[in-house]
Coordinates of C-alpha atoms in Angstrom, one line a residue:
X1 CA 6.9 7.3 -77.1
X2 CA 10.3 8.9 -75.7
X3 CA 12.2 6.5 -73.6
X4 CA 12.1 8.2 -69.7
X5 CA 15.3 9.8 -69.0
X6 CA 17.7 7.3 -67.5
X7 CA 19.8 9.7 -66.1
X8 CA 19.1 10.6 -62.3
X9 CA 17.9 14.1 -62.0
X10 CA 20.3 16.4 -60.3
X11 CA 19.4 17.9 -56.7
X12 CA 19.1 21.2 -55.9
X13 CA 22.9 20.8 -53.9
X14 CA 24.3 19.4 -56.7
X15 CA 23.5 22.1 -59.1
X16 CA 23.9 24.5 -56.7
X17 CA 27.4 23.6 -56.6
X18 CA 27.9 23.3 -60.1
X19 CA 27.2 27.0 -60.4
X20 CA 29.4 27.5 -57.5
X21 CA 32.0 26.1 -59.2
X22 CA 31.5 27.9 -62.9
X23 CA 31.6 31.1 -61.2
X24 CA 34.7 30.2 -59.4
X25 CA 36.2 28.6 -62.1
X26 CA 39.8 30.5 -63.1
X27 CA 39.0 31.1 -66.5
X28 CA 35.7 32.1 -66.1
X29 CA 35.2 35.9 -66.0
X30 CA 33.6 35.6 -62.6
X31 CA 36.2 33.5 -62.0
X32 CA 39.1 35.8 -62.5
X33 CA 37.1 38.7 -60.6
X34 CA 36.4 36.3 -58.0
X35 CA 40.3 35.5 -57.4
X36 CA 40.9 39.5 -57.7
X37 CA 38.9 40.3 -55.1
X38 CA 39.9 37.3 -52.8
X39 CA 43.8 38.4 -53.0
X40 CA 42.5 42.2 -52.5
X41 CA 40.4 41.7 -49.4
X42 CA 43.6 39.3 -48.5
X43 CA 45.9 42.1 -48.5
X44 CA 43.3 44.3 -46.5
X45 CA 42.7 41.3 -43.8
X46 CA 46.4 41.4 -43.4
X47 CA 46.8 45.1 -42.7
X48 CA 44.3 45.4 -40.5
X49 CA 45.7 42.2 -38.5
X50 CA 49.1 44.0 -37.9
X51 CA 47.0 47.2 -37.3
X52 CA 47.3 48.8 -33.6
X53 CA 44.6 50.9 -33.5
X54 CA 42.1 48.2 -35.3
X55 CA 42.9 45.8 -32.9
X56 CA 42.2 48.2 -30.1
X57 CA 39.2 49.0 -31.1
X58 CA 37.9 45.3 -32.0
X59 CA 39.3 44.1 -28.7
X60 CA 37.4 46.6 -26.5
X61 CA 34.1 45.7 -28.9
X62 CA 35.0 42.5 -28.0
X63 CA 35.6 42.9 -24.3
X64 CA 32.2 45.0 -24.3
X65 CA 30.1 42.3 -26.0
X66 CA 31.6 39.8 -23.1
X67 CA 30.7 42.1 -20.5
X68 CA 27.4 42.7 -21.3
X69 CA 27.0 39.1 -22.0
X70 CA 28.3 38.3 -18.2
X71 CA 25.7 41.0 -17.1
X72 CA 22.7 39.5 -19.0
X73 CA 23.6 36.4 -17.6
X74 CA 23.8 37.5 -13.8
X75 CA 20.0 39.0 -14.3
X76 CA 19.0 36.0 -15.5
X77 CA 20.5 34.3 -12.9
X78 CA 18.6 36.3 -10.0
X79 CA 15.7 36.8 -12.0
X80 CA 15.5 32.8 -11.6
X81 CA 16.8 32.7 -8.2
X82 CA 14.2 35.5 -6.8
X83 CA 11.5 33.0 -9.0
X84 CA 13.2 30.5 -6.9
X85 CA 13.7 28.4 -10.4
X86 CA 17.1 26.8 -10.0
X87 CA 19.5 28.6 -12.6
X88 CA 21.6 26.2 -15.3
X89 CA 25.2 26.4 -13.6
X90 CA 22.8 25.4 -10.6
X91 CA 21.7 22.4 -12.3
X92 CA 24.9 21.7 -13.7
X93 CA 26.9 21.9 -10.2
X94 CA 23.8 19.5 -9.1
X95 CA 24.7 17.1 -11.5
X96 CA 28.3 17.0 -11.3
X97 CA 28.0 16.3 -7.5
X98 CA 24.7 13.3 -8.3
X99 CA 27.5 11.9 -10.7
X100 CA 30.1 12.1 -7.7
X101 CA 27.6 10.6 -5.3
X102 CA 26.4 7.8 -7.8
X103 CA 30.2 6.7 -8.6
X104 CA 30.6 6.9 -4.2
X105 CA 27.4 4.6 -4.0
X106 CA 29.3 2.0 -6.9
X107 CA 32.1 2.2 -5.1
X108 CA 30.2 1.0 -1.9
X109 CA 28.4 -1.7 -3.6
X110 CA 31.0 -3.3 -4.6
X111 CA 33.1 -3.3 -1.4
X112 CA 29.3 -4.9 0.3
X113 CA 29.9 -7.3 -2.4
X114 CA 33.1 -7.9 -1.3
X115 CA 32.4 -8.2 2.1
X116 CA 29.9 -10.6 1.9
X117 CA 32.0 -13.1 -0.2
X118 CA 34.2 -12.9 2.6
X119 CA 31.7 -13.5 5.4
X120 CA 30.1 -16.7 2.8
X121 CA 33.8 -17.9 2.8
X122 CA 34.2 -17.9 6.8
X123 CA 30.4 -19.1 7.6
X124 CA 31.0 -22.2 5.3
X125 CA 31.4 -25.3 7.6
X126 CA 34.6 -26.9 6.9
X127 CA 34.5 -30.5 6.8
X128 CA 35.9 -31.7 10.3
X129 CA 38.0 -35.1 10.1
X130 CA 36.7 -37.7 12.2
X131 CA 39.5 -37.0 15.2
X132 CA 37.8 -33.5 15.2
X133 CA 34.7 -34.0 15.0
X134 CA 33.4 -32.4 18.2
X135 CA 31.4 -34.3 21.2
X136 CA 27.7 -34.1 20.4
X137 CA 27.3 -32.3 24.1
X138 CA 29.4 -29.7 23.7
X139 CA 28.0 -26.5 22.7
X140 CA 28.5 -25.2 19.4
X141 CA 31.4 -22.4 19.0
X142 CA 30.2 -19.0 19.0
X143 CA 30.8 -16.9 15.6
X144 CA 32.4 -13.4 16.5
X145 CA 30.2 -10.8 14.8
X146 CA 31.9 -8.5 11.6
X147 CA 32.5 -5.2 12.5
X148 CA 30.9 -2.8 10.3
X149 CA 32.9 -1.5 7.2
X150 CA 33.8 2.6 7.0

């Protein structure tokens, strides 16, 4: 019997890059074609970056493909409004002001929390001395309401 392999086989990546690399490779036919035609289309990329009138024309493509990308979007957005379906920048405006609200309600928690310590504190019955101590017929003090907290 032949002894299995004990080698681990190679992936499909792995040997994918392999080949990647032997075509590459500098002394490799491929290799030095490969490097010819990178420094050629190099040269070309560079002329056409200092070119006026290619620059022109890719920037109005550009501006055109935006525009029409602005315009699909605007349907969309009334298609969904007419549907009464509330559009994404909706949503997102929506959620942006539920995560303002929500940090507004934190906020408020913890100045009740505050609050209430400080009411704790002032309804806590201090121990009176003895010389103090009030008569056991006279009416307890009355305790001046909190005004509410804006």
């Amino acid at each position: 019997m032949n002894p299995p392999d004990s080698r681990p086989s190679r992936g499909l990546l792995a040997r994918a890059l392999k080949k990647v690399g032997e075509l590459t490779h500098p002394e490799t036919r491929s290799g030095k074609v490969f490097a010819k035609a990178e420094r050629g289309l190099t040269k070309v990329a560079a002329r056409l970056a200092q070119s006026p009138s290619f620059l022109r024309v890719s920037g109005g493509l550009m501006r055109r493909g935006f525009t029409q990308q602005i315009r699909r979007t605007s349907m969309m957005e009334k298609t969904l409004h007419s549907l009464r379906v509330p559009t994404s920048s909706e949503v997102d405006a929506l959620r942006s002001q539920l995560r303002r609200m929500g940090d507004q309600v934190e906020a408020l928690g913890s100045q009740l929390e505050h609050v209430v310590e400080l009411l704790e504190r002032q309804e806590q019955p201090q121990a009176p001395t003895a010389s103090e101590a009030p008569p056991a017929s006279a009416p307890a003090p009355r305790r001046r309401r909190a005004s509410p907290v804006r």
